[in-house]
Coordinates of C-alpha atoms in Angstrom, one line a residue:
M276 CA 1.3 10.9 -45.5
K277 CA -2.4 11.6 -44.8
P278 CA -3.4 12.7 -41.4
G279 CA -4.6 9.8 -39.3
T280 CA -2.5 7.2 -41.1
I281 CA -1.4 4.5 -38.7
I282 CA 2.1 3.1 -38.9
V283 CA 2.2 -0.5 -37.7
G284 CA 5.1 -2.9 -37.2
S285 CA 3.5 -6.3 -37.3
A286 CA 0.3 -8.2 -38.2
F287 CA -0.1 -8.9 -34.5
F288 CA -0.6 -5.2 -33.8
L289 CA -3.3 -5.0 -36.6
S290 CA -5.3 -7.9 -35.1
S291 CA -4.8 -6.6 -31.6
L292 CA -5.9 -3.1 -32.7
A293 CA -9.0 -4.5 -34.3
M294 CA -10.0 -6.2 -31.1
N295 CA -9.3 -3.2 -29.0
V296 CA -11.4 -0.9 -31.3
A297 CA -14.3 -3.3 -31.0
L298 CA -13.9 -3.6 -27.2
A299 CA -13.3 0.2 -26.7
T300 CA -17.0 0.9 -27.4
Q301 CA -17.8 -1.2 -24.4
H302 CA -15.1 0.4 -22.2
V303 CA -13.5 -2.9 -21.3
H304 CA -9.9 -4.1 -21.3
P305 CA -9.2 -7.8 -22.1
G306 CA -6.7 -9.2 -19.7
S307 CA -7.2 -6.4 -17.1
S308 CA -10.2 -5.9 -14.9
K309 CA -11.7 -2.6 -13.9
T310 CA -10.6 -3.4 -10.4
E311 CA -7.0 -3.7 -11.5
M312 CA -7.1 -0.5 -13.4
S313 CA -8.6 1.3 -10.4
Y314 CA -5.8 0.1 -8.2
E315 CA -2.8 0.7 -10.5
G316 CA -4.0 4.1 -11.8
A317 CA -3.6 5.8 -8.5
P318 CA -2.0 9.3 -9.0
S319 CA 1.6 9.9 -8.0
A320 CA 2.0 12.3 -5.0
I321 CA 4.9 14.0 -6.8
S322 CA 4.2 17.4 -8.1
S323 CA 5.0 17.7 -11.8
E324 CA 5.9 21.4 -11.3
G325 CA 9.2 20.6 -9.5
T326 CA 10.6 18.3 -12.2
K327 CA 13.5 19.1 -14.5
D328 CA 12.2 19.4 -18.1
L329 CA 14.2 17.9 -21.0
I330 CA 12.1 19.3 -23.8
G331 CA 13.6 19.5 -27.3
G332 CA 16.2 17.2 -28.9
D333 CA 14.9 14.4 -31.1
G334 CA 11.3 14.4 -29.9
P335 CA 8.4 15.9 -32.0
P336 CA 7.6 19.6 -31.6
M337 CA 5.9 20.7 -28.4
T338 CA 5.2 24.1 -26.9
K339 CA 6.2 24.7 -23.2
A340 CA 2.5 24.9 -22.3
E341 CA 1.8 21.5 -24.0
F342 CA 4.8 19.9 -22.3
A343 CA 3.7 21.2 -18.9
E344 CA 0.1 19.9 -19.4
A345 CA 1.3 16.6 -20.6
K346 CA 3.6 16.2 -17.7
R347 CA 0.8 16.9 -15.3
I348 CA -1.4 14.3 -17.0
F349 CA 1.4 11.7 -16.9
F350 CA 2.1 12.2 -13.2
E351 CA -1.6 12.0 -12.3
R352 CA -2.7 9.1 -14.5
C353 CA 0.4 7.2 -15.8
A354 CA 3.3 7.3 -13.3
G355 CA 1.7 4.8 -10.9
C356 CA 2.0 2.1 -13.6
H357 CA 4.9 3.1 -15.8
G358 CA 7.1 4.8 -13.1
V359 CA 8.1 8.4 -12.8
L360 CA 11.1 7.9 -15.1
R361 CA 9.0 5.7 -17.4
K362 CA 11.4 2.8 -17.0
G363 CA 8.5 0.5 -16.3
A364 CA 6.9 -0.7 -13.1
T365 CA 3.7 -2.7 -13.2
G366 CA 3.3 -1.1 -16.7
K367 CA 5.6 -1.4 -19.6
P368 CA 8.7 1.0 -20.1
L369 CA 8.0 4.1 -22.1
T370 CA 11.5 5.5 -22.6
P371 CA 12.3 7.5 -25.8
D372 CA 14.4 4.7 -27.4
I373 CA 11.1 2.7 -27.4
T374 CA 8.5 5.4 -28.1
R375 CA 10.4 7.1 -30.9
K376 CA 10.6 3.9 -32.9
R377 CA 6.8 3.5 -32.5
G378 CA 6.0 7.0 -33.7
T379 CA 3.2 9.4 -32.9
E380 CA 0.4 7.7 -34.7
Y381 CA 1.1 4.3 -33.2
L382 CA 1.2 5.8 -29.7
K383 CA -2.0 7.8 -30.3
T384 CA -3.7 4.5 -31.2
F385 CA -2.6 2.8 -28.1
I386 CA -3.5 5.7 -25.8
T387 CA -6.9 6.0 -27.5
Y388 CA -7.9 2.3 -27.5
G389 CA -5.8 0.7 -24.8
S390 CA -4.3 -2.8 -25.0
P391 CA -5.0 -6.4 -23.9
A392 CA -2.0 -6.1 -21.5
G393 CA -3.9 -3.6 -19.4
M394 CA -3.3 -0.1 -21.0
P395 CA -6.6 1.9 -20.4
N396 CA -8.5 3.2 -23.3
W397 CA -8.0 6.8 -22.4
G398 CA -9.4 8.2 -25.6
T399 CA -12.5 6.1 -26.2
S400 CA -13.5 6.3 -22.5
G401 CA -13.6 10.0 -22.8
Q402 CA -11.0 10.7 -20.1
L403 CA -8.6 12.3 -22.6
S404 CA -9.7 14.4 -25.6
P405 CA -8.2 13.7 -29.1
A406 CA -6.0 16.8 -28.7
Q407 CA -4.7 15.5 -25.3
V408 CA -4.1 12.1 -26.8
D409 CA -2.0 13.7 -29.6
M410 CA -0.2 15.7 -27.0
M411 CA 0.6 12.7 -24.8
A412 CA 1.9 10.7 -27.8
R413 CA 4.4 13.5 -28.6
Y414 CA 5.3 13.9 -24.9
L415 CA 6.3 10.3 -24.5
Q416 CA 8.9 10.7 -27.2
H417 CA 10.8 13.3 -25.2
E418 CA 13.2 12.5 -22.3
P419 CA 11.2 12.0 -19.1
P420 CA 11.2 15.0 -16.7
V421 CA 13.3 14.1 -13.6
P422 CA 12.0 14.9 -10.1
P423 CA 14.5 16.4 -7.8
E424 CA 16.6 14.2 -5.5
F425 CA 15.9 14.6 -1.7
G426 CA 19.0 14.2 0.4
M427 CA 20.0 15.1 4.0
K428 CA 20.1 18.8 3.2
E429 CA 16.5 18.8 1.9
M430 CA 15.3 16.7 4.8
M431 CA 16.9 18.7 7.5
A432 CA 15.2 21.8 6.1
T433 CA 11.8 20.2 6.8
W434 CA 12.6 18.6 10.2
K435 CA 10.7 20.1 13.1
V436 CA 10.7 19.1 16.7
L437 CA 7.6 20.8 18.0
V438 CA 7.9 19.4 21.5
P439 CA 11.4 18.3 22.5
P440 CA 11.6 15.0 24.4
E441 CA 12.6 16.7 27.7
K442 CA 9.4 18.7 27.6
R443 CA 7.1 15.8 26.9
P444 CA 5.1 14.1 29.8
K445 CA 6.8 11.7 32.0
K446 CA 3.6 9.6 32.3
Q447 CA 0.3 9.3 30.5
M448 CA -1.6 12.6 31.0
N449 CA -5.0 11.4 29.7
S450 CA -7.4 8.8 30.9
L451 CA -7.7 6.9 27.6
D452 CA -7.2 3.2 27.2
L453 CA -4.5 3.7 24.7
S454 CA -4.2 0.0 23.9
N455 CA -7.8 0.2 22.4
L456 CA -7.3 3.5 20.6
F457 CA -7.8 3.6 16.8
S458 CA -5.8 5.7 14.4
V459 CA -8.2 6.3 11.4
T460 CA -6.9 7.6 8.1
L461 CA -9.0 10.5 6.8
R462 CA -7.5 10.2 3.4
D463 CA -8.6 13.3 1.4
A464 CA -8.7 15.5 4.4
G465 CA -5.0 15.0 5.0
K466 CA -5.7 14.1 8.7
I467 CA -6.0 11.2 11.0
A468 CA -8.8 10.8 13.6
L469 CA -8.0 9.2 17.0
I470 CA -11.0 7.3 18.2
D471 CA -11.6 5.8 21.6
G472 CA -12.3 2.1 21.1
D473 CA -14.4 1.9 24.3
T474 CA -16.6 5.0 23.9
K475 CA -16.5 5.2 20.1
K476 CA -15.9 8.9 20.4
I477 CA -13.4 11.0 18.4
V478 CA -10.7 12.1 20.8
T479 CA -9.1 14.5 18.3
T480 CA -8.1 14.9 14.6
I481 CA -4.5 15.7 13.7
K482 CA -3.3 17.3 10.5
T483 CA -0.9 15.1 8.6
G484 CA 0.5 14.7 5.1
Y485 CA -1.5 14.2 1.9
A486 CA -3.4 10.9 1.7
V487 CA -2.1 9.1 4.8
H488 CA -1.1 5.6 3.9
I489 CA -0.5 3.8 7.2
S490 CA -0.1 4.4 10.9
R491 CA 2.5 2.4 13.0
L492 CA 3.2 2.4 16.7
S493 CA 6.5 2.5 18.6
A494 CA 7.3 -0.7 20.5
S495 CA 6.3 1.0 23.8
G496 CA 2.9 2.1 22.3
R497 CA 3.6 5.7 23.3
Y498 CA 4.3 7.1 19.9
L499 CA 2.2 6.9 16.7
F500 CA 4.0 7.3 13.4
V501 CA 2.0 8.4 10.4
I502 CA 3.2 8.5 6.8
G503 CA 1.5 10.4 4.0
R504 CA 1.8 9.7 0.3
D505 CA 3.6 13.0 0.1
A506 CA 6.4 11.5 2.3
K507 CA 5.6 13.6 5.3
V508 CA 6.1 11.8 8.6
N509 CA 4.1 12.8 11.7
M510 CA 5.2 11.6 15.2
V511 CA 2.3 11.8 17.6
D512 CA 2.7 11.5 21.4
L513 CA -0.2 9.6 22.8
W514 CA 0.7 10.4 26.4
M515 CA -0.2 14.1 26.1
K516 CA -3.5 15.3 27.6
T517 CA -4.7 15.6 24.0
P518 CA -2.4 13.6 21.7
Q519 CA -0.6 15.8 19.2
T520 CA 2.3 15.9 16.8
V521 CA 5.6 16.4 18.5
A522 CA 7.9 16.1 15.5
E523 CA 7.5 16.1 11.7
L524 CA 9.8 15.4 8.7
K525 CA 9.5 15.2 5.0
V526 CA 11.7 12.4 3.7
G527 CA 11.1 12.8 -0.1
L528 CA 8.3 13.4 -2.6
E529 CA 6.3 10.2 -2.4
A530 CA 6.2 7.4 0.2
R531 CA 4.1 4.5 1.5
S532 CA 5.8 2.9 4.6
V533 CA 7.0 3.6 8.1
E534 CA 8.0 1.3 10.9
T535 CA 9.8 1.4 14.3
S536 CA 12.5 -0.8 16.0
K537 CA 10.9 -3.6 18.1
Y538 CA 13.7 -6.0 19.0
K539 CA 14.3 -6.4 22.7
G540 CA 16.7 -3.8 24.0
W541 CA 16.1 -1.6 20.9
E542 CA 12.5 -0.5 21.6
D543 CA 11.7 3.0 20.4
K544 CA 15.4 3.5 19.4
Y545 CA 14.9 4.0 15.7
A546 CA 12.2 4.6 13.1
I547 CA 12.4 4.0 9.3
V548 CA 10.6 5.3 6.3
G549 CA 10.7 3.9 2.7
T550 CA 10.1 6.3 -0.2
Y551 CA 8.8 5.9 -3.7
W552 CA 10.7 9.0 -4.8
P553 CA 13.6 9.2 -4.5
P554 CA 13.9 5.4 -4.3
Q555 CA 15.5 5.1 -0.9
Y556 CA 14.9 4.4 2.8
V557 CA 15.7 6.6 5.8
I558 CA 16.6 5.6 9.3
M559 CA 15.6 8.1 11.9
D560 CA 16.0 8.8 15.6
G561 CA 13.1 7.2 17.5
E562 CA 12.5 10.1 19.8
T563 CA 12.8 13.1 17.4
I564 CA 12.7 11.5 13.9
E565 CA 15.9 13.3 13.0
P566 CA 17.1 11.7 9.8
L567 CA 20.3 9.7 10.5
K568 CA 21.0 7.5 7.5
I569 CA 19.8 7.6 3.9
V570 CA 20.3 4.5 1.7
S571 CA 19.4 4.3 -2.0
T572 CA 17.6 1.3 -3.4
R573 CA 18.6 1.8 -7.0
G574 CA 20.2 -1.3 -8.5
M575 CA 19.7 -4.5 -10.6
T576 CA 16.5 -6.5 -11.0
V577 CA 16.3 -10.1 -9.7
D578 CA 15.1 -11.5 -13.0
T579 CA 16.8 -9.8 -16.0
Q580 CA 19.6 -8.4 -13.8
E581 CA 19.5 -5.0 -15.5
Y582 CA 19.8 -1.6 -13.8
H583 CA 16.6 0.0 -12.6
P584 CA 16.7 3.7 -11.6
E585 CA 13.4 3.7 -9.7
P586 CA 13.0 0.7 -7.3
R587 CA 10.3 2.0 -4.9
V588 CA 10.2 0.9 -1.3
A589 CA 7.0 -0.8 -0.4
A590 CA 6.3 -2.6 2.9
I591 CA 8.7 -2.4 5.8
V592 CA 8.3 -4.6 8.9
A593 CA 10.4 -4.8 12.1
S594 CA 12.0 -8.2 12.8
H595 CA 11.3 -9.9 16.2
K596 CA 14.3 -12.2 15.8
H597 CA 17.1 -9.6 15.2
P598 CA 17.6 -5.9 15.4
E599 CA 16.6 -5.6 11.8
F600 CA 14.1 -3.9 9.5
I601 CA 12.8 -5.9 6.6
V602 CA 12.5 -3.7 3.5
N603 CA 10.6 -4.7 0.3
V604 CA 12.0 -3.1 -2.8
K605 CA 9.3 -3.2 -5.4
E606 CA 10.7 -3.0 -8.9
T607 CA 13.9 -5.0 -8.3
G608 CA 12.2 -7.7 -6.4
K609 CA 14.6 -7.7 -3.5
V610 CA 14.0 -8.1 0.2
L611 CA 16.5 -6.2 2.4
M612 CA 17.3 -7.3 5.9
V613 CA 18.7 -4.1 7.3
S614 CA 20.5 -4.3 10.6
Y615 CA 20.3 -1.3 12.9
E616 CA 22.9 -2.5 15.4
D617 CA 25.4 -0.1 13.9
I618 CA 24.0 2.3 11.4
D619 CA 27.4 3.9 10.8
N620 CA 28.6 0.6 9.5
L621 CA 25.4 -0.6 8.0
R622 CA 25.0 -4.3 7.3
V623 CA 22.3 -5.4 4.8
T624 CA 21.5 -8.9 3.8
T625 CA 19.9 -9.0 0.3
I626 CA 17.4 -11.7 -0.6
D627 CA 16.4 -12.2 -4.2
A628 CA 12.6 -12.8 -4.4
A629 CA 10.3 -11.7 -7.3
R630 CA 9.0 -8.5 -8.8
F631 CA 6.9 -6.5 -7.8
L632 CA 7.1 -6.7 -4.0
H633 CA 4.2 -5.0 -2.2
D634 CA 2.7 -5.7 1.2
G635 CA 2.8 -8.5 3.7
G636 CA 2.9 -9.6 7.3
W637 CA 4.1 -12.2 9.8
D638 CA 2.9 -15.7 10.5
A639 CA 1.6 -16.4 14.0
T640 CA 5.0 -17.2 15.4
Q641 CA 6.4 -13.9 14.0
R642 CA 9.4 -15.7 12.5
Y643 CA 8.3 -15.9 8.9
F644 CA 7.5 -12.9 6.8
L645 CA 5.0 -13.6 4.0
T646 CA 4.8 -10.9 1.4
A647 CA 3.1 -10.4 -2.0
A648 CA 5.0 -10.0 -5.3
N649 CA 1.8 -8.7 -6.7
K650 CA 2.2 -8.7 -10.5
S651 CA 4.2 -11.9 -10.3
N652 CA 1.2 -13.6 -8.6
K653 CA 3.4 -15.0 -5.9
I654 CA 3.7 -15.0 -2.1
V655 CA 7.3 -14.8 -0.9
V656 CA 8.2 -16.5 2.4
I657 CA 11.2 -15.1 4.3
D658 CA 12.7 -16.7 7.4
S659 CA 13.6 -13.8 9.6
Q660 CA 15.6 -15.9 12.0
D661 CA 18.0 -17.3 9.4
D662 CA 17.6 -14.3 7.0
K663 CA 16.9 -16.6 4.0
L664 CA 14.3 -17.2 1.3
V665 CA 12.1 -20.2 2.2
R666 CA 9.8 -20.4 -0.8
M667 CA 7.9 -18.5 -3.4
I668 CA 4.3 -19.8 -3.8
E669 CA 2.0 -19.3 -6.8
V670 CA -1.3 -17.9 -5.8
G671 CA -4.1 -15.9 -7.5
K672 CA -4.0 -12.8 -9.6
I673 CA -2.4 -9.8 -7.9
P674 CA -2.4 -10.8 -4.2
H675 CA -3.0 -7.9 -1.9
P676 CA -2.9 -9.1 1.7
G677 CA -2.4 -5.9 3.7
R678 CA -0.8 -7.8 6.6
G679 CA -2.7 -10.9 5.8
A680 CA -4.7 -13.1 8.3
N681 CA -3.4 -15.8 10.6
F682 CA -5.7 -18.6 11.9
V683 CA -5.7 -22.3 12.7
D684 CA -7.4 -24.3 9.9
P685 CA -9.4 -27.3 11.2
K686 CA -7.6 -29.5 8.7
Y687 CA -4.2 -27.9 7.9
G688 CA -3.2 -26.3 11.2
P689 CA -1.7 -22.8 11.4
V690 CA -2.1 -20.9 8.2
W691 CA -1.9 -17.4 6.7
A692 CA -4.2 -16.1 4.1
T693 CA -4.3 -13.4 1.4
S694 CA -7.1 -12.1 -0.8
H695 CA -6.5 -10.7 -4.4
L696 CA -7.2 -7.6 -6.5
G697 CA -7.4 -9.5 -9.8
D698 CA -9.7 -12.4 -8.9
D699 CA -12.2 -13.6 -6.3
S700 CA -9.9 -16.1 -4.7
V701 CA -8.5 -16.3 -1.1
A702 CA -5.2 -18.2 -0.9
V703 CA -4.7 -20.1 2.4
I704 CA -1.1 -21.1 3.0
G705 CA 0.3 -23.5 5.6
T706 CA 2.8 -21.9 8.0
D707 CA 3.8 -24.6 10.4
P708 CA 6.9 -26.5 9.3
K709 CA 7.3 -28.2 12.7
D710 CA 4.0 -30.0 13.4
H711 CA 2.3 -29.7 9.9
S712 CA 5.4 -30.0 7.7
Q713 CA 3.4 -31.7 4.9
Y714 CA 1.3 -28.5 4.4
A715 CA 4.0 -25.9 5.2
W716 CA 4.5 -23.2 2.5
K717 CA 1.9 -24.7 0.2
M718 CA -1.5 -23.2 -0.8
V719 CA -3.7 -25.7 1.1
R720 CA -7.0 -24.0 0.3
K721 CA -8.4 -21.7 -2.5
L722 CA -11.5 -20.1 -1.3
N723 CA -13.9 -18.2 -3.6
G724 CA -15.1 -14.9 -2.3
Q725 CA -17.5 -12.3 -3.7
G726 CA -15.2 -11.0 -6.5
G727 CA -11.9 -9.3 -7.2
G728 CA -11.0 -5.9 -5.9
S729 CA -10.1 -7.0 -2.4
L730 CA -7.6 -4.8 -0.5
F731 CA -7.7 -6.3 3.0
I732 CA -8.4 -9.6 4.7
K733 CA -8.6 -9.9 8.5
T734 CA -9.2 -12.2 11.5
H735 CA -8.1 -12.3 15.1
P736 CA -6.8 -15.0 17.5
K737 CA -10.1 -14.8 19.4
S738 CA -12.3 -14.9 16.3
K739 CA -13.7 -17.7 14.3
H740 CA -14.5 -15.5 11.3
L741 CA -12.4 -14.4 8.3
Y742 CA -13.4 -11.1 6.8
V743 CA -12.7 -10.2 3.1
D744 CA -13.4 -6.7 1.7
T745 CA -13.9 -6.0 -2.0
A746 CA -13.6 -2.2 -2.0
L747 CA -12.4 -1.9 -5.6
N748 CA -14.9 -4.2 -7.2
P749 CA -16.9 -2.4 -10.0
D750 CA -20.2 -3.9 -8.8
P751 CA -21.6 -1.6 -6.0
K752 CA -23.4 -4.5 -4.3
V753 CA -19.9 -6.1 -3.9
S754 CA -17.9 -3.1 -3.1
Q755 CA -20.5 -2.0 -0.4
S756 CA -20.4 -5.3 1.5
V757 CA -18.0 -7.8 2.9
A758 CA -17.7 -11.6 2.8
V759 CA -17.4 -13.5 6.0
F760 CA -16.2 -17.1 6.2
D761 CA -16.6 -19.4 9.2
I762 CA -13.1 -20.7 9.8
D763 CA -14.4 -24.1 11.1
H764 CA -16.8 -24.6 8.3
F765 CA -15.3 -23.3 5.0
E766 CA -17.5 -25.8 3.1
Q767 CA -20.5 -23.6 3.9
G768 CA -19.1 -20.7 1.8
F769 CA -19.4 -17.1 2.9
K770 CA -22.0 -14.8 4.3
V771 CA -22.4 -11.3 3.0
L772 CA -22.7 -8.4 5.4
P773 CA -24.3 -5.3 3.9
I774 CA -22.1 -2.9 5.7
A775 CA -22.9 0.2 3.6
R776 CA -26.6 -0.4 4.1
W777 CA -26.1 -0.6 7.8
A778 CA -24.3 2.7 7.7
G779 CA -27.5 4.5 6.6
L780 CA -25.8 6.8 4.2
S781 CA -27.6 8.4 1.2
E782 CA -25.6 9.0 -2.0
G783 CA -22.0 8.1 -2.9
P784 CA -19.9 5.1 -3.8
K785 CA -19.9 3.9 -0.2
R786 CA -17.0 1.6 -0.6
V787 CA -16.4 -0.7 2.4
V788 CA -12.8 -1.1 3.2
Q789 CA -10.3 -2.6 5.8
P790 CA -11.8 -4.6 8.6
E791 CA -9.9 -4.0 11.8
F792 CA -10.5 -5.7 15.2
N793 CA -10.5 -4.0 18.6
K794 CA -8.1 -5.2 21.2
A795 CA -10.5 -7.7 22.7
G796 CA -11.1 -9.3 19.4
D797 CA -14.9 -9.2 19.8
E798 CA -15.6 -6.2 17.5
V799 CA -14.6 -5.6 13.9
W800 CA -14.6 -2.0 12.5
F801 CA -15.2 -1.1 8.8
S802 CA -14.8 2.1 6.9
V803 CA -17.6 3.2 4.6
W804 CA -15.6 5.4 2.3
N805 CA -17.5 8.0 0.4
G806 CA -16.4 11.1 -1.6
K807 CA -14.8 14.1 0.1
S808 CA -18.0 16.1 -0.1
Q809 CA -20.2 13.2 0.9
E810 CA -21.0 11.7 4.3
S811 CA -18.9 8.7 5.4
A812 CA -19.1 6.4 8.4
L813 CA -17.5 3.7 10.5
V814 CA -19.6 0.6 11.1
I815 CA -18.7 -1.7 14.0
V816 CA -19.9 -5.3 13.9
D817 CA -20.3 -7.8 16.8
D818 CA -17.9 -10.6 15.8
K819 CA -20.1 -13.2 17.6
T820 CA -23.4 -12.4 16.1
L821 CA -22.3 -10.7 12.8
K822 CA -24.8 -7.9 13.5
P823 CA -24.2 -4.2 13.5
K824 CA -23.3 -2.9 16.9
T825 CA -22.5 0.8 16.4
V826 CA -22.4 3.3 13.5
I827 CA -20.0 6.3 14.0
K828 CA -21.0 9.4 12.0
D829 CA -19.3 12.7 12.4
D830 CA -18.6 15.7 10.1
R831 CA -14.9 15.2 10.8
L832 CA -15.0 11.7 9.3
I833 CA -14.0 12.7 5.8
T834 CA -13.0 9.8 3.5
P835 CA -12.1 7.3 6.3
T836 CA -10.1 4.4 5.0
G837 CA -7.4 2.5 7.1
K838 CA -7.9 1.9 10.8
F839 CA -5.1 0.9 13.1
N840 CA -5.8 -0.4 16.6
V841 CA -2.9 0.5 18.9
Y842 CA -2.6 -2.9 20.6
N843 CA -3.0 -5.1 17.5
T844 CA -0.6 -2.9 15.4
M845 CA 2.0 -2.8 18.2
H846 CA 2.0 -6.6 18.5
D847 CA 1.5 -7.6 14.9
I848 CA -1.8 -9.3 15.5
Y849 CA -3.8 -10.0 12.4

């Protein structure tokens, strides 16, 4: 066989390949937007160096150096879509039983040119050299390297109580209005900044884990919990003269979610973290974050009912109706209602929903949890009082609500809304089965925004505006601004606020991300997210006038992204 010969299994592949070759010169992917690829191609936080290699066997020849390099590339570029174990996540499975049948030349072609289903054109885009493409095609025919498990022994080895509870203040020792404090993620610096919402001054920065994902508050508002993508948890005491970390714990190799117990009588009793690897959740002591209970999420998928070894834990919220945590399991499509009344005899109600569960939030009554099954293009509604599935609602392409946005629609009554990564739509869903039953759990409006690539949507009970970011849109004019709708006059369309221009920065992508209100609901804060070596900023807008009010610039504001107001986060106001 001559070098470069392509082995194909069907006429469909030939026609698909021809289309991909033509499109590759334009660096586009039919069926998947640049926005979608930017989102799904996020690197895994798992270090490839700690995995167990299974080189050899029936796979094509590879040197140890090639295998190590291919493994690094896979974890950085591919694991986010295909899963660490290559069993498939939002991307297709790439296990050896599949890849060996395809063969090296077939795989090289797909890696080079991409596919209409969303596979990037790694070769023709110049991101992988021909030698790297060949190496990756051979690597995929070997057994996937397995990251180490992370159990109680490993967790306890990382657990540190830096300030024991008995040595912490008995009352607040600073003069800050903690309810209007903001925890701001400094993503690439591995830190958070605590910013006084009244003075707009940075109180302190605190070293945390890699690429902090979210901040959550204890029910009392005293403790701030931060989770990094490297699965490191920081517990910060806001009562100290200068707030600082009082306990830390590493719960795995990759994580996204943390939450605390909020049900009456159980405030500050427990905290919980969900991990991407290993696929599990961990219940911790609420005062020390000592790990108490580890529960695996491996199991059967809701659709094909086949075993999945890597069901990652996405969003976790604390129920207001029962002493329960609500845990989204991404790949299996299951919502777990985890009771913490007796963690030694754990009771879990499993609700079958849809793959791939991601983020979500409460309706205004805090009874119904609305969450996105993103690649299924659905919003799942869970009744937390009865622990039952209410409905699954078809929406736009790849809903990405953050926590979503609650407001009273002038025609349809109480509603909750989500924006989307894959299209420009905003889905507005009725949430009042009591007084507006004819609209409940239906998409009552489909608004059109600036474009796809939205990560967050936000409003406030005291606001008449709905803000939609588009941080991952490929058009800089769109990614550097936000759309604002007048809730009472949706027929007028949206206004565009040039947030990045108001920031007065020079070079850089200047992506505008994550609107967050202050406690009073009269200011909305935006991150202008630049590169690590470039100047970033926070822009604060007057919600009444839609004019810039303050711009915060500081050398310590390195890659600011998420912002979490203490009061709004504590009380699930969004």
